[in-house]
Short mmCIF file of C-alpha atoms in Angstrom, two decimals:
data_model
loop_
_atom_site.label_atom_id
_atom_site.label_comp_id
_atom_site.label_asym_id
_atom_site.label_seq_id
_atom_site.Cartn_x
_atom_site.Cartn_y
_atom_site.Cartn_z
CA MET S 180 260.53 134.36 168.63
CA ILE S 181 258.06 133.42 171.39
CA LEU S 182 259.59 136.01 173.71
CA GLN S 183 259.21 138.72 171.06
CA LYS S 184 255.52 137.81 170.60
CA LEU S 185 254.94 138.02 174.34
CA ILE S 186 256.63 141.41 174.52
CA HIS S 187 254.58 142.66 171.56
CA LEU S 188 251.35 141.36 173.09
CA LYS S 189 252.16 143.09 176.34
CA GLU S 190 252.82 146.34 174.46
CA LYS S 191 249.44 146.16 172.70
CA ASN S 192 247.66 145.45 175.96
CA ILE S 193 249.30 148.39 177.71
CA HIS S 194 248.40 150.69 174.82
CA PHE S 195 244.79 149.46 174.87
CA ILE S 196 244.49 150.00 178.62
CA LEU S 197 245.97 153.51 178.44
CA CYS S 198 243.69 154.44 175.54
CA GLN S 199 240.56 153.14 177.29
CA LEU S 200 241.44 154.81 180.59
CA CYS S 201 241.74 158.17 178.85
CA LEU S 202 238.48 157.51 177.00
CA LEU S 203 236.71 156.47 180.21
CA PHE S 204 237.79 159.68 181.94
CA PHE S 205 236.46 161.67 178.97
CA ILE S 206 233.15 159.74 178.99
CA ILE S 207 232.66 160.39 182.71
CA ILE S 208 233.10 164.13 182.14
CA ILE S 209 230.67 164.22 179.19
CA THR S 210 228.10 162.03 180.96
CA SER S 211 228.30 164.19 184.08
CA ALA S 212 227.75 167.29 181.95
CA LEU S 213 224.54 165.77 180.54
CA GLN S 214 223.12 165.85 184.07
CA LEU S 215 222.79 169.61 183.58
CA PHE S 216 220.22 169.02 180.83
CA SER S 217 218.22 166.37 182.67
CA LYS S 218 218.62 164.48 185.90
CA GLU S 219 217.37 161.38 184.07
CA ALA S 220 220.78 161.20 182.40
CA ILE S 221 221.91 159.37 185.54
CA TYR S 222 220.79 156.21 183.71
CA LEU S 223 223.87 156.63 181.52
CA PHE S 224 226.00 155.69 184.53
CA TYR S 225 223.78 152.71 185.33
CA CYS S 226 224.52 151.31 181.87
CA PHE S 227 228.31 151.58 182.16
CA PRO S 228 228.80 147.77 182.23
CA ILE S 229 227.56 147.79 178.62
CA LEU S 230 230.29 150.31 177.82
CA PHE S 231 232.96 147.87 179.01
CA ILE S 232 231.55 145.28 176.61
CA TYR S 233 232.01 147.79 173.76
CA MET S 234 235.59 148.34 174.92
CA PHE S 235 236.40 144.63 174.73
CA LEU S 236 234.80 144.45 171.28
CA HIS S 237 237.09 147.27 170.18
CA TYR S 238 240.05 145.38 171.58
CA PHE S 239 239.35 142.25 169.55
CA LEU S 240 238.45 144.28 166.46
CA PHE S 241 241.44 146.64 166.43
CA TRP S 242 244.22 145.75 168.90
CA TYR S 243 244.20 141.97 169.08
CA SER S 244 244.40 141.31 165.32
CA GLN S 245 247.04 143.93 164.48
CA LYS S 246 250.79 143.31 164.39
CA GLU S 247 252.00 146.91 164.50
CA LEU S 248 250.33 149.65 166.53
CA LYS S 249 251.33 152.38 164.09
CA ARG S 250 250.14 150.59 160.95
CA PHE S 251 246.49 150.15 161.85
CA TYR S 252 245.97 153.77 162.97
CA ALA S 253 244.53 154.74 159.56
CA PHE S 254 242.04 151.86 159.68
CA PHE S 255 241.16 152.70 163.28
CA TYR S 256 240.74 156.38 162.41
CA ILE S 257 238.43 155.79 159.42
CA ILE S 258 236.18 153.33 161.27
CA ASN S 259 235.80 155.63 164.26
CA ILE S 260 235.09 158.70 162.12
CA VAL S 261 232.29 156.83 160.32
CA GLN S 262 231.00 155.55 163.65
CA LEU S 263 231.10 159.07 165.11
CA ILE S 264 229.09 160.58 162.25
CA ILE S 265 226.42 157.87 162.14
CA PHE S 266 225.77 157.47 165.85
CA SER S 267 226.02 161.18 166.66
CA VAL S 268 223.15 161.81 164.24
CA ILE S 269 221.15 158.93 165.73
CA PHE S 270 221.73 159.92 169.35
CA PHE S 271 221.31 163.69 169.14
CA SER S 272 218.29 163.57 166.84
CA ILE S 273 216.38 161.10 169.02
CA TYR S 274 217.49 162.49 172.37
CA PHE S 275 216.98 166.21 171.78
CA LEU S 276 213.93 165.91 169.52
CA ILE S 277 212.10 163.37 171.68
CA PHE S 278 213.53 162.46 175.08
CA TYR S 279 214.91 165.86 176.04
CA LYS S 280 211.45 167.41 175.70
CA VAL S 281 209.87 164.55 177.59
CA GLN S 282 212.39 164.72 180.42
CA GLN S 283 211.52 168.33 181.15
CA TYR S 284 208.41 167.00 182.88
CA ASP S 285 210.27 165.54 185.83
CA ASP S 286 208.69 167.36 188.77
CA PHE S 287 206.27 164.69 189.94
CA GLN S 288 205.16 164.75 193.57
CA LYS S 289 203.77 161.89 195.60
CA VAL S 290 200.47 162.51 197.40
CA GLU S 291 198.09 160.34 199.40
CA ASN S 292 194.32 159.76 199.42
CA CYS S 293 193.85 159.77 195.66
CA GLN S 294 190.45 158.43 194.66
CA ILE S 295 188.71 158.13 191.27
CA GLN S 296 185.34 159.91 191.33
CA GLY S 297 184.26 159.15 187.77
CA LYS S 298 185.37 158.52 184.22
CA GLN S 299 184.48 159.08 180.57
CA SER S 300 185.50 156.57 177.90
CA LYS S 301 185.83 156.59 174.15
CA ASN S 302 187.11 154.27 171.45
CA LEU S 303 189.86 156.18 169.64
CA SER S 304 190.28 155.36 165.94
CA GLY S 305 188.89 151.91 166.56
CA ASN S 306 192.01 150.49 168.28
CA GLU S 307 192.37 152.21 171.67
CA GLN S 308 189.86 152.27 174.48
CA TYR S 309 190.77 155.51 176.27
CA SER S 310 189.18 156.82 179.49
CA ILE S 311 189.46 160.17 181.24
CA ASN S 312 189.47 159.66 185.02
CA TYR S 313 188.26 162.35 187.40
CA VAL S 314 190.54 161.89 190.40
CA GLU S 315 190.11 163.62 193.74
CA ILE S 316 193.45 164.27 195.45
CA GLU S 317 194.55 165.87 198.69
CA TYR S 318 197.39 168.34 198.23
CA GLU S 319 198.58 170.46 201.17
CA ASP S 320 195.42 169.54 203.12
CA ILE S 321 193.16 170.83 200.32
CA LYS S 322 191.13 168.64 197.99
CA TYR S 323 191.50 169.12 194.23
CA LEU S 324 190.14 167.46 191.12
CA GLY S 325 192.84 165.98 188.90
CA TYR S 326 193.09 164.32 185.50
CA GLY S 327 194.03 160.66 185.19
CA CYS S 328 193.50 158.13 182.42
CA MET S 329 193.03 154.47 181.52
CA SER S 330 193.95 152.74 178.28
CA ASN S 331 194.20 149.27 176.82
CA GLN S 332 197.50 150.31 175.18
CA ASN S 333 199.30 151.42 178.32
CA GLU S 334 201.96 148.71 177.90
CA GLN S 335 202.73 149.36 174.23
CA ASN S 336 205.72 151.64 174.71
CA LYS S 337 206.66 152.33 171.11
CA ILE S 338 208.25 155.50 169.83
CA ILE S 339 205.92 155.60 166.84
CA GLN S 340 202.92 156.02 169.18
CA ASN S 341 203.89 159.59 170.09
CA ILE S 342 206.33 159.37 172.94
CA LYS S 343 205.51 162.82 174.28
CA PRO S 344 203.35 162.46 177.40
CA TYR S 345 200.72 164.96 176.38
CA TYR S 346 199.61 166.83 173.32
CA LYS S 347 196.97 169.50 172.74
CA THR S 348 194.31 169.38 170.09
CA GLN S 349 191.06 170.99 169.05
CA LYS S 350 188.01 169.88 167.17
CA LYS S 351 188.52 169.90 163.45
CA LYS S 352 187.32 173.09 161.77
CA THR S 353 186.22 173.79 158.24
CA ASN S 354 188.63 175.59 155.93
CA THR S 355 186.50 178.76 156.13
CA GLN S 356 186.62 178.82 159.93
CA ALA S 357 190.34 178.13 160.01
CA LYS S 358 191.10 181.02 157.68
CA THR S 359 189.16 183.54 159.76
CA GLN S 360 190.85 182.69 163.06
CA ASN S 361 194.24 183.67 164.31
CA ASN S 362 197.02 181.19 163.48
CA ASN S 363 198.01 180.99 167.14
CA GLU S 364 194.68 179.42 168.01
CA ASN S 365 195.33 176.55 165.63
CA GLN S 366 198.84 175.73 166.82
CA ILE S 367 199.51 172.34 168.38
CA ASP S 368 202.49 171.68 170.65
CA ASP S 369 205.19 169.99 168.58
CA GLN S 370 202.66 168.01 166.56
CA ASP S 371 201.53 167.97 162.99
CA GLU S 372 198.12 169.73 163.03
CA ASP S 373 196.28 167.66 160.45
CA SER S 374 197.38 164.31 161.89
CA CYS S 375 196.55 165.30 165.47
CA LEU S 376 193.12 166.71 164.63
CA ASP S 377 192.19 163.56 162.77
CA ILE S 378 193.49 161.23 165.50
CA TYR S 379 192.14 162.79 168.70
CA THR S 380 189.20 165.11 169.44
CA PHE S 381 188.00 163.71 172.77
CA SER S 382 189.48 166.52 174.91
CA LYS S 383 191.83 169.45 174.67
CA VAL S 384 194.72 167.52 176.20
CA LYS S 385 195.46 163.81 175.94
CA ILE S 386 197.77 161.94 178.27
CA ALA S 387 200.11 159.49 176.53
CA SER S 388 198.78 155.94 176.65
CA TRP S 389 201.83 154.49 178.39
CA MET S 390 201.17 156.79 181.40
CA CYS S 391 197.64 155.48 181.92
CA GLN S 392 196.34 152.68 184.09
CA SER S 393 195.17 149.47 182.56
CA ASN S 394 191.43 149.43 181.84
CA ASN S 395 191.27 145.84 183.07
CA LEU S 396 191.30 146.86 186.75
CA GLU S 397 188.38 145.87 188.95
CA PHE S 398 185.89 148.53 190.02
CA GLN S 399 186.69 148.08 193.72
CA GLU S 400 190.39 148.58 192.96
CA LEU S 401 189.66 151.80 191.10
CA ILE S 402 187.56 153.56 193.72
CA LYS S 403 189.62 152.81 196.83
CA PRO S 404 191.92 155.62 198.13
CA ARG S 405 195.61 155.13 197.40
CA SER S 406 198.81 157.05 196.76
CA CYS S 407 199.52 158.67 193.40
CA TYR S 408 201.92 161.04 191.64
CA ILE S 409 200.89 164.46 190.40
CA TYR S 410 202.31 166.96 187.95
CA PHE S 411 201.05 170.48 187.26
CA PHE S 412 200.45 170.56 183.54
CA GLY S 413 200.56 174.04 182.03
CA ASN S 414 200.45 176.90 184.53
CA LYS S 415 200.65 175.68 188.12
CA GLU S 416 198.49 178.45 189.62
CA LYS S 417 195.88 177.99 186.92
CA ALA S 418 195.97 174.21 187.37
CA LEU S 419 195.39 174.58 191.13
CA GLU S 420 192.56 177.02 190.50
CA ASN S 421 190.88 174.68 188.02
CA GLY S 422 191.39 171.78 190.41
CA ILE S 423 189.85 173.47 193.43
CA ASN S 424 186.96 174.80 191.31
CA ARG S 425 186.53 171.29 189.87
CA GLN S 426 186.49 172.50 186.28
CA GLN S 427 185.53 170.14 183.46
CA ILE S 428 188.73 168.26 182.62
CA LYS S 429 187.92 167.87 178.94
CA ASP S 430 187.73 171.62 178.38
CA ILE S 431 190.88 172.94 180.09
CA ASN S 432 194.56 173.13 179.20
CA ASP S 433 195.90 173.64 182.75
CA PHE S 434 195.23 170.86 185.23
CA ILE S 435 196.69 168.49 187.81
CA LEU S 436 197.87 165.37 185.99
CA VAL S 437 197.55 162.19 188.07
CA SER S 438 199.46 158.94 187.54
CA PHE S 439 198.89 155.87 189.72
CA ASN S 440 201.43 153.56 188.13
CA TYR S 441 204.83 155.23 188.49
CA PRO S 442 206.51 158.62 188.86
CA TYR S 443 208.38 158.26 185.57
CA HIS S 444 207.43 160.45 182.68
CA TYR S 445 208.77 158.57 179.66
CA PRO S 446 209.20 154.94 178.53
CA GLN S 447 212.47 153.97 180.18
CA ASN S 448 213.07 150.86 178.09
CA GLN S 449 213.22 153.00 174.95
CA PHE S 450 215.62 155.42 176.62
CA LEU S 451 217.87 152.54 177.68
CA CYS S 452 217.89 151.27 174.09
CA LEU S 453 219.00 154.73 172.96
CA ILE S 454 221.82 154.68 175.52
CA ILE S 455 223.03 151.21 174.56
CA PHE S 456 222.70 151.44 170.77
CA GLY S 457 223.14 155.18 170.29
CA TYR S 458 225.07 156.93 173.04
CA PHE S 459 227.74 154.33 173.80
CA PRO S 460 228.77 153.69 170.16
CA PHE S 461 228.84 157.46 169.66
CA ILE S 462 230.98 158.19 172.70
CA GLN S 463 233.22 155.17 172.04
CA SER S 464 234.24 156.65 168.68
CA PHE S 465 236.12 159.42 170.52
CA GLY S 466 238.88 156.88 171.03
CA ILE S 467 240.59 158.41 167.98
CA ILE S 468 241.43 161.42 170.14
CA PHE S 469 243.37 159.35 172.65
CA TYR S 470 245.00 156.77 170.36
CA LYS S 471 248.20 158.74 169.69
CA PHE S 472 248.23 160.19 173.20
CA ALA S 473 248.14 156.66 174.62
CA PHE S 474 250.92 155.68 172.20
CA TYR S 475 253.00 158.62 173.49
CA LEU S 476 252.37 157.53 177.10
CA LEU S 477 253.36 153.97 176.19
CA LYS S 478 256.70 155.06 174.69
CA LYS S 479 257.40 157.29 177.66
CA PHE S 480 256.59 154.43 180.01
CA GLN S 481 258.92 152.12 178.08
CA LYS S 482 261.76 154.68 178.17
CA ASN S 483 261.35 155.15 181.91
CA LYS S 484 261.31 151.39 182.39
CA GLN S 485 264.47 150.97 180.31
CA ALA S 486 266.22 153.71 182.29
CA HIS S 487 265.14 152.08 185.53
CA ASP S 488 266.36 148.66 184.38
CA LEU S 489 269.67 150.15 183.25
CA ALA S 490 270.13 151.85 186.61
CA ASN S 491 269.39 148.59 188.41
CA SER S 492 271.86 146.77 186.15
CA GLU S 493 274.60 149.30 186.90
CA ASP S 494 273.89 149.05 190.61
CA ALA S 495 274.15 145.28 190.38
CA LYS S 496 277.46 145.53 188.53
CA THR S 497 278.79 147.99 191.09
CA LYS S 498 277.75 145.68 193.89
CA VAL S 499 279.43 142.71 192.21
CA SER S 500 282.62 144.73 191.69
CA SER S 501 282.66 145.77 195.34
CA ASN S 502 282.26 142.17 196.44
CA GLU S 503 285.12 141.12 194.16
CA VAL S 504 287.42 143.80 195.60
CA ILE S 505 286.61 142.74 199.16
CA GLN S 506 287.18 139.09 198.28
CA ASN S 507 290.52 139.88 196.61
CA GLN S 508 291.63 141.85 199.65
CA LYS S 509 290.78 138.92 201.90
CA ILE S 510 292.72 136.54 199.65
CA LEU S 511 295.71 138.90 199.60
CA GLN S 512 295.69 139.19 203.38
CA GLN S 513 295.48 135.42 203.72
CA ASN S 514 298.42 134.98 201.32
CA VAL S 515 300.53 137.45 203.29
CA LEU S 516 299.67 135.66 206.52
CA ASN S 517 300.55 132.27 205.03
CA GLN S 518 303.86 133.65 203.74
CA ASP S 519 304.75 134.97 207.19
CA ILE S 520 303.94 131.62 208.75
CA GLU S 521 306.08 129.78 206.19
CA ASN S 522 308.99 132.12 206.82
CA GLU S 523 308.68 131.60 210.56
CA ILE S 524 308.59 127.80 210.11
CA LYS S 525 311.69 127.90 207.93
CA SER S 526 313.46 130.06 210.47
CA LEU S 527 312.63 127.62 213.28
CA GLN S 528 313.76 124.67 211.20
CA ASN S 529 317.06 126.38 210.47
CA ASP S 530 317.55 127.12 214.17
CA LYS S 531 316.84 123.50 214.99
CA GLN S 532 319.36 122.24 212.46
CA GLU S 533 322.04 124.62 213.70
CA LYS S 534 321.51 123.57 217.30
CA ASN S 535 321.64 119.91 216.37
CA GLN S 536 324.95 120.42 214.65
CA ILE S 537 326.35 122.27 217.64
CA ASN S 538 325.14 119.56 219.98
CA LYS S 539 326.74 116.86 217.87
CA GLN S 540 330.07 118.65 218.03
CA ASN S 541 329.86 119.25 221.73
CA ILE S 542 328.47 116.01 223.02
CA ASN S 543 328.05 116.10 226.76
CA PRO S 544 326.11 113.39 228.57
CA ASN S 545 325.00 115.89 231.13
CA ASN S 546 323.45 118.02 228.40
CA ASN S 547 321.47 115.24 226.66
CA TYR S 548 318.45 115.94 228.70
CA GLN S 549 318.59 119.68 227.89
CA ILE S 550 319.04 118.95 224.16
CA ASP S 551 316.00 116.69 224.14
CA GLN S 552 314.00 119.41 225.83
CA ASN S 553 315.04 121.98 223.21
CA ASN S 554 314.29 119.64 220.32
CA GLN S 555 310.88 118.84 221.76
CA TYR S 556 310.12 122.55 222.11
CA LEU S 557 311.19 123.27 218.52
CA SER S 558 309.07 120.39 217.19
CA GLN S 559 306.01 121.67 219.03
CA GLN S 560 306.59 125.17 217.68
CA ILE S 561 306.88 123.90 214.09
CA ASN S 562 303.71 121.80 214.41
CA PHE S 563 301.84 124.77 215.83
CA ASN S 564 302.86 127.00 212.92
CA GLU S 565 301.91 124.36 210.38
CA ASN S 566 298.45 123.98 211.93
CA LYS S 567 298.06 127.73 211.97
CA GLN S 568 298.94 127.90 208.27
CA LYS S 569 296.30 125.28 207.47
CA LEU S 570 293.69 127.31 209.24
#
């Protein structure tokens, strides 16, 4: 009974390992393909240790508690289908509607000698103190004026705050003015027009709060030259032209965006949460594809192992049979040798008896010495043959 349980446990473990290896190979291919959409998808590989935790959870949920691999396939299939539907909606909706757009802005460049020349501040909706920074930068040995920012909400990286780094807006118009203008003039990039117009009217373009510096920095820290990261927002040629002409930042849509804090262009902690709680459960559900394939590999492995064990058993039997034949031949040879020795001893004994009888009949004192010599020789020969037989 205990041996059967151990064999069954080993079978489940092998099936689990085969299934997860196939799934891991599939995940590596899919994750590598996502690099084509955005190079930031490399963080999926960094989070792979979390994937192994999901694999062990699947083991204890499905494999460890089941007695028969075939019986729990229906349960395994239903759970993974539900998991696939739920987490695919969560992952694709959040990634492609939010993060994919954000990750298109990934061409930041590091430059030196960035210095704040001035700033304009405003209290937005009573809860954010937002400042536009006029930053002088040196790019390819030419000085430009760039657009930076400061905010007291730069550390509040919440999706509900508008995760997109920038959005355009205009001053709110009356209904009469809005009707007389072209609809294209009133469009706002991926934002709801009414909500954006009510929230922000300080400038044409606002940088997301989490990209700004903290407004608690000392004045001496702000004005000293340091390195920064720039991105050409809008049209690059137009942004360079506006920068070299030192156009008013508040009134332009194409400019050099300046960030002092980091070269990243989205809240990474939120993206990591999406990977851990969205992508990995979604991709883990594809285990249903490899369940039966792993079961097929397991059976094939077991058949090959049985054939190998059978071949080894036959070889062992053949080897044992060969040893028995050799041993029997040695015994037979020894028996033949012993029989020959016995026959020779009997022959010598018979010769001795015959000679003794002859000597008794023909007693001759002169021949006593010769008779003793012959008897002594025959005795030595018999003893030698007996010792040889014992050996």
